[in-house]
């Protein structure tokens, strides 16, 4: 019988093909997009160092990607990546980590790497919650959403991560969602080719915690939400501020031309 | 990179912190990340000026958390890397210090100690972090630390710190203080080819990446540094010899903790550097580390000149605690006086070691200053009555 191989399986560590993500989690889509982008660019995965923090998103490269991987402490992957990149400037350094990791505990490292225009790619998996610790509020949780630590609803506003890093000096910024895997893959290739600090925010579903606590629903409901609420940059420019509430802009927000 | 430029052979009147930076360059350090703090700043400033000229990298990070993180990141590319700070920064480094221990990352951390707790007094010498560097990060682990007493030792022990870090694949501390860091003394920098420079072992370049046992060997595993196709998997989570995470078995945790500890514990004797004088027949022994060790030596010689049976010990290695050497040298003495510029941080370790002797913990009369000879002499006379 012919064995069928997944086209991206060659980028995975042998024996590590089974994910630990929950069923319906968006992380598989993101892992796939990252590997497809590397594959499409014809890059050698041995030319990469993946750096990740603590949280579900940190487990996207670790231990699955068959490349040098530095799985660091919570919030610090960008700081570790700074050392790797400066000491080995010819290598691709890609950080993949969660919204809490990169923008709460690690927020200071993120803005300073953006300010330095450090030549790395940072992919932030924004599931709008702390997934790994069981559904606590994150700086990305929308106002009024119920989480395990905001039982009466979140009273704080959420960060706009793309505007945060843009303000700090990032020279490539894009936002996509797990409902847009093709666009995401192309944005990742753009980011990998960009010289300077490239930031990708990927809205991703966490059906187990966010979906349940916020009553957004199952994985497919979150994907519908992403698809319906996403607004392209040029569209957004023609909309009234009120119309943009609860919606988010997708596409390349800083850097080379938007992609189709 | 030019070895010639890196090693400034010659005889200088040099500041301790500068000597430390020159020692690092001579050892082969080519990456420095840090954050300004008195009384350690001169090390960063000196490295900022010198590293670019020898093909190295200097970066001032946004804090000490990220300084320690980027030092570890750089070390994983195969580069000798270091940071330098003082108490408040040491507190912030504890998180990633534990990561360096867990991932067996060679690096050097210089702590030029100052008055604490908290912001304390920046430029007053103090020995307040002695136990923090040993126990400050969470979990169970062993630390390595050397305590310099002179500008020359700031140079020499920085090289020893790098050699030890490389050989054992572990973070190593240089525990100086504001006085040693800021003092100016004669420093001799030897010829480049007479300086021993040890390097971590690496896996075979052709090795099958999935067959590399790059972690958890009590005899020190080869380090699968990045960029050579080793597909290294480096994690601070509990892992096996291949670096693969195991966060479910207590047995895996047991191995992880014990092997990392054994790597250092087994080498306690060979890591022990200790200076002594007149201990064989001494009834009173003065013990001091760092600059206080020089005071202990001077007072002991003064006592000898007055005909009193007094000896001195200056542990240069403070961690791992050089217990066998200390026990041997203290064997004859009824009284052992632990002189420390703190309220007695190391004294309990001596008291536990020398159960049958009288072990006295003796801070200076005013913390942050050296022990006055008359003060110590009056204690010695009391003990010898
Ligand atoms: C210093 C520290 N504080 C807290 C934790 C516990 N912790 C583990 S993961 C996590 C949050 C993860 O959230 P996020 O970064 O959004 O990743 P996700 O799991 O949602 O992908 C926290 C708080 C930790 N590991 N270290
Ligand atoms: S907890 Fe949420 S983010 Fe984490 S793996 Fe499960 S679904 Fe994904
Ligand atoms: Mg999250």
XYZ file of C-alpha atoms and ligand atoms in Angstrom:
680
model
C 0.000 0.000 0.000
C 1.177 3.484 -0.747
C 1.945 5.587 2.310
C 0.496 9.052 2.154
C 2.747 11.725 3.582
C 1.712 15.181 4.603
C 3.701 17.597 2.426
C 4.989 19.456 5.471
C 5.892 16.333 7.454
C 9.501 16.598 6.335
C 9.838 19.724 8.476
C 8.751 17.902 11.618
C 10.914 15.978 14.062
C 10.521 12.263 13.526
C 8.199 10.835 16.153
C 6.779 14.279 16.984
C 3.971 14.391 14.458
C 1.131 14.352 16.968
C 0.159 17.740 18.357
C -0.688 18.381 21.981
C -3.053 21.237 21.047
C -6.713 20.743 21.950
C -9.120 19.700 19.208
C -10.208 22.746 17.222
C -7.298 24.925 18.375
C -6.012 27.429 15.827
C -2.380 26.585 16.427
C -2.281 23.787 13.853
C -3.315 26.214 11.119
C -0.561 28.607 12.169
C 2.097 25.880 12.316
C 1.046 24.824 8.864
C 1.224 28.380 7.502
C 4.703 28.918 8.917
C 6.023 25.709 7.355
C 4.287 26.416 4.035
C 5.849 29.883 3.921
C 9.332 28.475 4.560
C 8.708 25.795 1.952
C 7.392 28.264 -0.630
C 10.462 30.451 -0.185
C 12.716 27.424 -0.634
C 14.431 28.242 2.660
C 16.432 25.626 4.551
C 14.805 25.020 7.930
C 18.286 24.403 9.325
C 18.945 28.075 8.657
C 16.354 28.960 11.303
C 16.381 29.305 15.041
C 12.858 29.247 16.452
C 12.451 30.947 19.794
C 9.295 30.599 21.844
C 7.998 31.420 25.292
C 5.685 29.682 27.729
C 2.052 29.072 26.822
C 0.161 26.961 24.307
C 1.540 29.015 21.402
C 5.100 28.273 22.469
C 4.423 24.665 21.579
C 3.955 25.461 17.897
C 7.657 25.072 17.079
C 8.671 23.166 20.213
C 9.363 20.309 19.863
C 7.688 19.814 16.489
C 9.771 21.826 14.024
C 12.931 19.994 12.970
C 15.213 22.977 13.559
C 17.208 24.652 16.301
C 14.644 25.649 18.905
C 15.043 27.720 22.059
C 12.009 27.296 24.280
C 12.586 30.040 26.823
C 11.020 31.406 29.997
C 7.600 33.083 30.054
C 7.645 36.451 28.325
C 11.306 36.463 27.379
C 11.582 34.886 23.918
C 12.245 38.219 22.186
C 15.049 38.977 24.650
C 16.647 35.550 24.080
C 16.196 36.002 20.328
C 18.076 39.299 20.557
C 21.174 37.458 21.770
C 20.843 34.726 19.145
C 20.406 37.201 16.299
C 23.199 39.562 17.323
C 25.649 36.710 17.778
C 24.592 34.965 14.548
C 23.335 37.716 12.226
C 23.233 35.491 9.146
C 20.538 33.234 10.517
C 16.775 33.530 10.399
C 15.436 34.007 13.894
C 11.709 33.570 14.310
C 9.820 34.041 17.557
C 6.454 32.292 17.872
C 4.598 32.887 21.121
C 1.354 33.847 22.776
C -0.347 37.195 23.317
C 0.104 37.054 27.083
C 3.715 35.988 26.759
C 4.723 38.633 24.224
C 2.592 41.578 25.284
C 1.930 41.295 29.037
C 4.961 39.896 30.842
C 7.146 40.326 27.745
C 5.753 43.626 26.488
C 8.868 45.594 27.316
C 11.132 43.271 25.324
C 8.734 43.419 22.382
C 8.655 47.204 22.101
C 12.405 47.511 22.529
C 13.143 44.941 19.822
C 10.750 46.885 17.573
C 12.485 50.141 18.466
C 15.861 48.601 17.620
C 14.411 47.311 14.353
C 16.098 44.021 15.215
C 16.087 41.811 12.132
C 13.834 39.047 13.458
C 10.267 37.903 12.799
C 7.851 37.792 15.717
C 4.598 35.878 15.260
C 2.138 36.541 18.048
C -0.664 34.034 18.430
C -3.514 36.164 19.709
C -6.156 33.873 21.161
C -7.360 36.777 23.324
C -6.753 34.807 26.532
C -4.244 32.873 28.658
C -4.845 29.437 27.218
C -2.329 27.268 28.975
C -3.184 28.402 32.485
C -6.871 27.865 31.908
C -8.626 30.959 30.603
C -7.513 34.057 32.502
C -7.821 37.593 31.141
C -5.029 38.807 28.843
C -4.120 42.337 27.727
C -5.796 41.349 24.439
C -9.108 40.231 25.933
C -11.874 42.515 24.655
C -13.735 44.644 27.210
C -16.664 43.005 29.020
C -15.606 39.430 28.161
C -15.910 36.994 31.029
C -12.781 35.001 31.903
C -11.838 33.013 34.987
C -10.230 36.107 36.528
C -12.840 38.583 35.261
C -15.945 36.748 36.432
C -18.104 39.846 36.003
C -16.602 40.794 32.671
C -13.323 42.447 31.698
C -13.264 46.078 32.761
C -10.074 46.935 30.890
C -9.689 47.790 27.210
C -7.560 45.534 24.992
C -4.237 46.385 23.387
C -4.137 46.943 19.655
C -0.932 44.963 19.207
C -0.203 46.098 15.675
C -0.474 49.762 16.597
C 1.648 49.104 19.683
C 4.601 47.713 17.718
C 4.123 50.223 14.918
C 4.398 53.009 17.469
C 7.528 51.380 18.837
C 9.170 51.362 15.410
C 8.444 47.995 13.772
C 9.133 48.199 10.042
C 6.815 45.381 8.972
C 3.471 44.766 10.661
C 0.646 42.511 9.497
C -2.475 41.028 11.043
C -4.335 37.975 9.805
C -6.449 35.265 11.350
C -6.709 31.500 11.274
C -9.715 32.008 8.977
C -7.300 33.400 6.367
C -4.616 30.713 6.072
C -3.535 31.594 2.522
C -3.137 35.286 3.256
C -1.407 34.386 6.505
C 1.089 32.163 4.691
C 1.915 34.945 2.238
C 2.286 37.471 5.042
C 4.684 35.119 6.816
C 6.802 34.825 3.657
C 6.805 38.606 3.375
C 7.844 38.931 7.006
C 10.638 36.379 6.588
C 12.009 38.294 3.607
C 11.734 41.634 5.353
C 14.998 43.058 6.666
C 14.246 44.563 10.046
C 11.702 43.925 12.755
C 8.683 42.081 11.357
C 5.597 41.542 13.498
C 2.689 39.277 12.654
C -0.411 39.168 14.794
C -2.516 36.088 14.149
C -5.986 36.029 15.660
C -6.501 32.409 16.641
C -9.308 30.454 18.229
C -9.099 28.848 21.642
C -12.369 26.952 21.737
C -11.564 25.318 25.048
C -11.242 28.507 27.062
C -11.992 31.663 25.105
C -14.765 30.149 23.021
C -16.485 28.739 26.074
C -15.999 31.611 28.529
C -16.883 34.367 26.073
C -19.707 32.329 24.593
C -18.223 32.917 21.164
C -18.782 29.200 20.701
C -16.972 26.380 18.989
C -13.876 26.615 16.796
C -15.991 27.088 13.689
C -17.912 29.913 15.365
C -14.658 31.711 16.091
C -13.541 31.210 12.498
C -16.848 32.698 11.327
C -16.331 35.617 13.678
C -12.826 36.213 12.293
C -14.073 36.022 8.721
C -17.016 38.349 9.345
C -15.295 40.896 11.529
C -12.055 41.217 9.570
C -11.810 44.432 7.566
C -9.157 45.110 4.923
C -7.116 48.227 5.414
C -8.477 50.061 2.380
C -12.034 49.178 3.414
C -11.380 50.392 6.936
C -10.205 53.737 5.608
C -13.667 54.314 4.143
C -15.529 53.351 7.335
C -16.736 55.531 10.195
C -14.961 54.928 13.542
C -18.219 53.606 15.022
C -18.484 50.951 12.313
C -15.060 49.631 13.237
C -15.921 48.854 16.852
C -15.651 45.092 17.500
C -13.981 44.673 14.108
C -10.295 44.485 13.318
C -8.169 45.464 10.389
C -6.301 42.726 8.557
C -3.555 42.861 5.974
C -0.113 44.380 5.895
C -0.369 47.441 8.090
C 3.227 48.631 7.931
C 5.677 47.732 5.197
C 5.495 46.652 1.602
C 2.277 46.709 -0.427
C -0.702 44.835 0.893
C -1.177 41.366 -0.558
C -4.278 40.180 -2.383
C 39.013 38.726 15.458
C 42.500 39.508 16.635
C 43.920 37.703 19.666
C 46.600 40.378 19.755
C 44.017 43.109 20.210
C 42.000 41.090 22.695
C 44.852 40.415 25.134
C 46.536 43.626 26.272
C 49.692 42.040 27.581
C 51.528 44.324 29.987
C 51.647 45.800 33.471
C 49.038 48.384 34.325
C 47.650 50.488 37.131
C 44.074 49.439 36.538
C 40.622 49.579 38.063
C 39.149 46.259 39.227
C 36.121 46.523 36.948
C 38.344 47.282 33.958
C 40.561 44.338 34.851
C 37.448 42.154 34.881
C 36.521 43.337 31.376
C 40.079 42.749 30.153
C 40.020 39.281 31.712
C 36.806 38.515 29.857
C 38.294 39.638 26.548
C 41.446 37.623 27.204
C 39.334 34.548 27.983
C 37.612 34.926 24.617
C 34.339 36.621 25.610
C 32.774 38.166 22.507
C 29.259 39.025 23.674
C 28.206 41.325 26.475
C 24.668 42.378 27.349
C 23.918 44.497 30.374
C 22.081 47.338 32.013
C 23.834 50.202 33.824
C 24.159 49.916 37.593
C 26.615 51.233 40.151
C 29.148 49.852 41.070
C 29.374 47.538 38.025
C 28.829 49.998 35.166
C 32.506 50.373 34.253
C 32.552 46.748 33.090
C 29.795 47.448 30.556
C 31.404 50.719 29.506
C 34.754 49.058 28.989
C 33.229 46.197 27.012
C 31.222 48.664 24.893
C 34.470 50.310 23.880
C 36.517 47.159 23.392
C 34.234 44.466 21.931
C 33.639 45.945 18.458
C 37.413 46.109 17.922
C 37.801 42.361 18.493
C 34.815 41.239 16.423
C 32.458 41.029 19.379
C 29.009 42.393 20.175
C 27.945 44.734 22.964
C 24.339 45.607 23.660
C 22.728 47.630 26.400
C 19.405 45.896 26.993
C 16.169 47.286 28.416
C 16.700 45.614 31.810
C 18.606 42.835 33.565
C 15.979 40.197 32.750
C 16.622 40.664 29.054
C 20.372 41.044 29.597
C 20.542 37.571 31.079
C 18.222 36.242 28.359
C 20.293 37.572 25.480
C 23.524 36.350 27.086
C 22.027 32.857 27.088
C 20.782 33.243 23.507
C 24.256 34.306 22.385
C 25.907 31.443 24.240
C 23.745 29.006 22.283
C 25.359 30.263 19.085
C 28.713 29.116 20.488
C 29.962 32.540 21.592
C 31.436 33.161 25.061
C 29.077 35.627 26.680
C 28.688 37.543 29.907
C 26.853 40.204 31.850
C 27.755 42.339 34.865
C 25.467 43.873 37.442
C 24.874 44.498 41.147
C 22.244 43.466 43.719
C 19.070 44.910 42.156
C 20.078 43.477 38.788
C 21.042 40.128 40.308
C 17.517 39.900 41.688
C 16.102 40.410 38.184
C 18.484 37.861 36.682
C 17.401 35.013 38.929
C 14.651 33.862 36.568
C 16.896 33.271 33.581
C 19.802 32.191 35.745
C 17.680 29.133 36.510
C 17.124 28.715 32.775
C 20.891 28.768 32.167
C 21.385 26.104 34.835
C 18.557 23.949 33.458
C 19.726 24.195 29.856
C 23.434 23.888 30.737
C 24.351 27.186 29.144
C 27.888 28.431 29.800
C 28.015 32.129 30.696
C 29.575 34.431 33.260
C 27.668 36.769 35.566
C 29.657 39.387 37.446
C 28.008 40.681 40.614
C 29.780 43.750 41.961
C 27.931 43.765 45.266
C 26.633 46.913 46.933
C 24.684 47.813 50.059
C 21.197 46.312 50.217
C 18.365 45.329 50.621
C 16.547 47.117 47.819
C 18.275 50.140 46.311
C 20.403 50.332 49.466
C 23.621 52.257 48.898
C 25.054 51.893 45.392
C 28.723 52.635 45.978
C 29.301 51.109 49.428
C 30.918 47.661 49.328
C 28.829 44.874 50.796
C 28.648 41.091 50.590
C 24.885 40.859 50.560
C 24.268 38.475 47.670
C 26.378 35.516 48.808
C 23.481 33.156 49.331
C 21.183 34.701 46.762
C 23.455 33.636 43.926
C 23.432 30.153 45.451
C 19.713 29.798 46.161
C 18.019 32.757 44.504
C 16.406 31.016 41.551
C 13.568 28.630 42.266
C 13.981 24.873 42.287
C 16.979 22.757 43.249
C 20.389 23.384 41.699
C 24.072 23.981 42.345
C 25.944 27.233 41.764
C 29.571 28.078 41.031
C 31.018 31.351 42.317
C 34.454 32.886 42.834
C 35.188 35.878 45.102
C 38.043 38.144 43.933
C 39.996 40.213 46.479
C 42.106 42.409 44.193
C 42.178 44.038 40.786
C 44.534 41.275 39.645
C 42.002 38.660 40.723
C 39.278 40.536 38.874
C 41.343 39.706 35.795
C 42.476 36.188 36.731
C 39.202 34.920 38.182
C 37.178 36.223 35.258
C 39.270 33.929 33.065
C 38.781 31.096 35.553
C 35.038 31.822 35.543
C 34.870 31.501 31.756
C 36.988 28.357 31.729
C 34.784 26.799 34.393
C 31.581 27.834 32.624
C 32.819 26.358 29.350
C 34.120 23.172 30.906
C 31.015 22.438 32.979
C 28.415 24.100 30.751
C 26.952 26.102 33.579
C 26.595 29.762 34.602
C 29.472 30.955 36.803
C 29.440 33.970 39.126
C 32.198 36.384 39.936
C 31.209 37.752 43.350
C 33.062 41.040 43.711
C 32.026 44.098 45.675
C 32.129 47.872 45.230
C 35.581 48.083 46.805
C 37.195 45.418 44.623
C 35.424 46.730 41.529
C 36.482 50.313 42.068
C 39.972 49.869 43.551
C 43.007 50.599 41.387
C 46.008 48.320 41.698
C 48.779 46.845 39.619
C 47.401 44.320 37.146
C 49.663 42.086 35.093
C 48.189 40.794 31.864
C 50.242 37.862 30.621
C 51.147 36.999 27.046
C 48.190 35.756 25.015
C 49.690 32.311 24.439
C 50.239 31.720 28.156
C 46.545 32.157 28.987
C 44.576 28.939 29.289
C 41.311 29.164 27.353
C 38.966 26.228 27.703
C 36.071 25.649 25.346
C 32.895 23.585 25.558
C 32.948 20.371 23.576
C 30.677 20.260 20.545
C 28.978 17.294 18.910
C 30.564 15.853 15.820
C 29.674 18.183 12.922
C 28.348 15.214 10.941
C 26.393 13.688 13.830
C 22.834 12.492 13.206
C 20.899 15.340 14.855
C 18.398 12.981 16.442
C 21.121 10.857 18.006
C 22.923 13.692 19.812
C 22.801 13.362 23.574
C 23.350 17.022 24.235
C 22.088 17.252 27.825
C 22.189 15.704 31.278
C 25.525 13.948 31.376
C 27.337 14.200 34.723
C 30.522 14.190 32.648
C 29.163 17.170 30.670
C 27.406 16.543 27.374
C 28.654 18.122 24.133
C 26.683 21.315 23.476
C 24.578 21.186 20.284
C 25.021 24.890 19.523
C 22.803 26.558 16.924
C 23.624 26.986 13.286
C 25.330 23.662 12.676
C 22.351 21.553 11.672
C 22.050 19.859 15.070
C 18.341 20.709 15.331
C 18.947 21.388 19.011
C 15.900 21.437 21.240
C 16.634 23.632 24.239
C 14.062 23.936 27.000
C 13.991 24.979 30.623
C 11.263 22.414 31.169
C 12.275 19.035 32.515
C 13.893 17.139 29.625
C 15.894 14.044 28.763
C 19.426 13.627 27.436
C 18.205 14.499 23.923
C 16.658 17.734 25.156
C 13.136 16.391 24.707
C 10.600 17.729 27.164
C 9.094 15.406 29.741
C 6.672 17.155 32.043
C 4.798 14.132 33.276
C 7.210 11.741 35.033
C 8.548 12.338 38.508
C 11.351 9.966 37.517
C 12.364 12.333 34.698
C 12.397 15.233 37.163
C 14.520 13.219 39.551
C 17.108 12.547 36.843
C 17.007 16.138 35.574
C 17.684 17.607 39.026
C 20.176 15.008 40.226
C 22.334 14.962 37.114
C 22.570 18.748 36.938
C 23.529 18.852 40.613
C 25.973 15.949 40.308
C 27.808 17.698 37.488
C 28.892 20.371 39.977
C 28.906 18.404 43.250
C 31.263 15.764 41.927
C 33.738 18.479 41.108
C 33.638 20.307 44.435
C 37.261 19.401 45.164
C 38.680 20.341 41.791
C 36.755 23.627 41.811
C 38.051 24.552 45.270
C 40.482 27.464 45.228
C 41.460 28.556 48.710
C 44.323 30.565 50.151
C 45.580 29.975 53.667
C 48.369 30.964 56.022
C 49.611 29.617 59.374
C 46.683 27.257 59.831
C 48.643 24.154 60.912
C 49.151 25.204 64.542
C 46.583 27.965 64.782
C 44.242 28.101 67.754
C 42.264 30.885 66.136
C 41.568 31.035 62.410
C 40.229 34.137 60.702
C 38.177 33.359 57.610
C 37.212 36.009 55.074
C 36.370 36.012 51.381
C 36.780 38.809 48.872
C 38.353 41.974 50.200
C 37.551 40.925 53.781
C 39.885 37.977 53.194
C 42.742 40.429 52.793
C 41.803 41.992 56.122
C 41.713 38.527 57.723
C 45.184 37.798 56.388
C 46.615 41.146 57.514
C 45.177 40.878 61.031
C 46.329 37.288 61.353
C 49.896 38.290 60.427
C 49.730 41.146 62.911
C 48.661 38.662 65.601
C 51.488 36.276 64.672
C 53.958 39.135 64.971
C 52.624 39.589 68.498
C 53.256 35.892 69.141
C 49.634 34.750 68.968
C 48.733 31.397 67.276
C 46.442 32.824 64.624
C 45.968 31.648 61.025
C 43.846 32.815 58.100
C 41.815 31.338 55.291
C 40.508 33.092 52.196
C 38.104 30.918 50.199
C 38.333 32.086 46.596
C 35.763 29.519 45.548
C 32.664 30.173 47.620
C 30.315 27.881 45.678
C 30.395 24.954 45.622
C 31.306 25.390 49.293
C 34.861 23.979 49.579
C 34.007 21.927 52.653
C 36.843 19.392 52.652
C 39.593 21.988 52.281
C 38.023 24.174 54.936
C 37.681 21.265 57.356
C 41.301 20.254 56.811
C 42.672 23.738 57.339
C 40.515 24.378 60.385
C 41.339 21.028 61.987
C 43.752 22.363 64.617
C 41.836 25.459 65.629
C 39.461 25.679 68.548
C 38.069 29.012 67.331
C 37.107 29.839 63.773
C 36.060 33.424 63.102
C 33.966 34.054 60.005
C 34.529 37.665 59.012
C 31.923 38.873 56.524
C 30.743 42.255 55.334
C 27.131 41.256 56.090
C 25.346 39.909 59.154
C 26.685 36.380 58.671
C 25.491 34.930 55.376
C 28.129 32.208 54.980
C 28.620 31.571 58.712
C 25.846 28.948 58.990
C 27.611 26.839 56.367
C 30.782 26.928 58.459
C 28.841 26.193 61.646
C 27.288 23.148 59.995
C 30.679 21.999 58.751
C 32.734 22.534 61.928
C 30.378 21.109 64.536
C 33.038 20.418 67.129
C 34.624 23.848 67.008
C 33.622 27.289 68.130
C 32.550 29.125 64.983
C 32.044 32.848 65.441
C 30.188 35.060 62.994
C 31.811 38.482 63.037
C 30.499 41.359 60.936
C 32.464 44.617 60.949
C 31.408 47.179 63.556
C 29.925 49.288 60.756
C 28.493 47.331 57.847
C 29.955 48.428 54.545
C 33.403 49.042 56.050
C 36.328 46.736 56.671
C 36.802 45.076 60.049
C 39.076 47.217 62.221
C 42.221 45.328 63.309
C 41.868 46.435 66.943
C 38.331 45.130 67.026
C 39.374 41.711 65.747
C 42.482 41.641 67.963
C 40.396 42.208 71.073
C 38.237 39.237 70.099
C 41.312 37.088 69.445
C 42.781 37.943 72.843
C 39.487 37.057 74.476
C 39.414 33.671 72.714
C 42.995 32.839 73.701
C 42.472 33.602 77.422
C 6.972 33.897 35.342
C 5.796 33.062 35.036
N 4.583 33.461 35.424
C 3.511 32.704 35.144
C 3.629 31.538 34.444
C 2.418 30.700 34.167
N 1.981 30.769 32.767
C 2.245 29.778 31.898
S 1.625 30.056 30.384
C 0.916 31.520 30.893
C 0.065 32.358 29.997
C 0.088 31.975 28.610
O -0.739 32.818 27.882
P -0.344 33.210 26.415
O 1.039 33.762 26.372
O -1.417 34.072 25.865
O -0.251 31.810 25.661
P -1.433 30.796 25.290
O -1.379 29.700 26.276
O -2.717 31.550 25.336
O -1.079 30.372 23.902
C 1.214 31.763 32.222
C 0.722 32.961 32.940
C 4.925 31.142 34.069
N 5.170 30.016 33.384
N 5.993 31.924 34.362
S -6.121 25.750 25.623
Fe -6.840 26.913 23.864
S -4.982 27.774 22.929
Fe -4.360 26.116 24.295
S -4.227 24.326 22.976
Fe -6.262 24.323 23.910
S -7.544 25.371 22.432
Fe -5.438 25.849 21.895
Mg -2.991 33.568 24.651
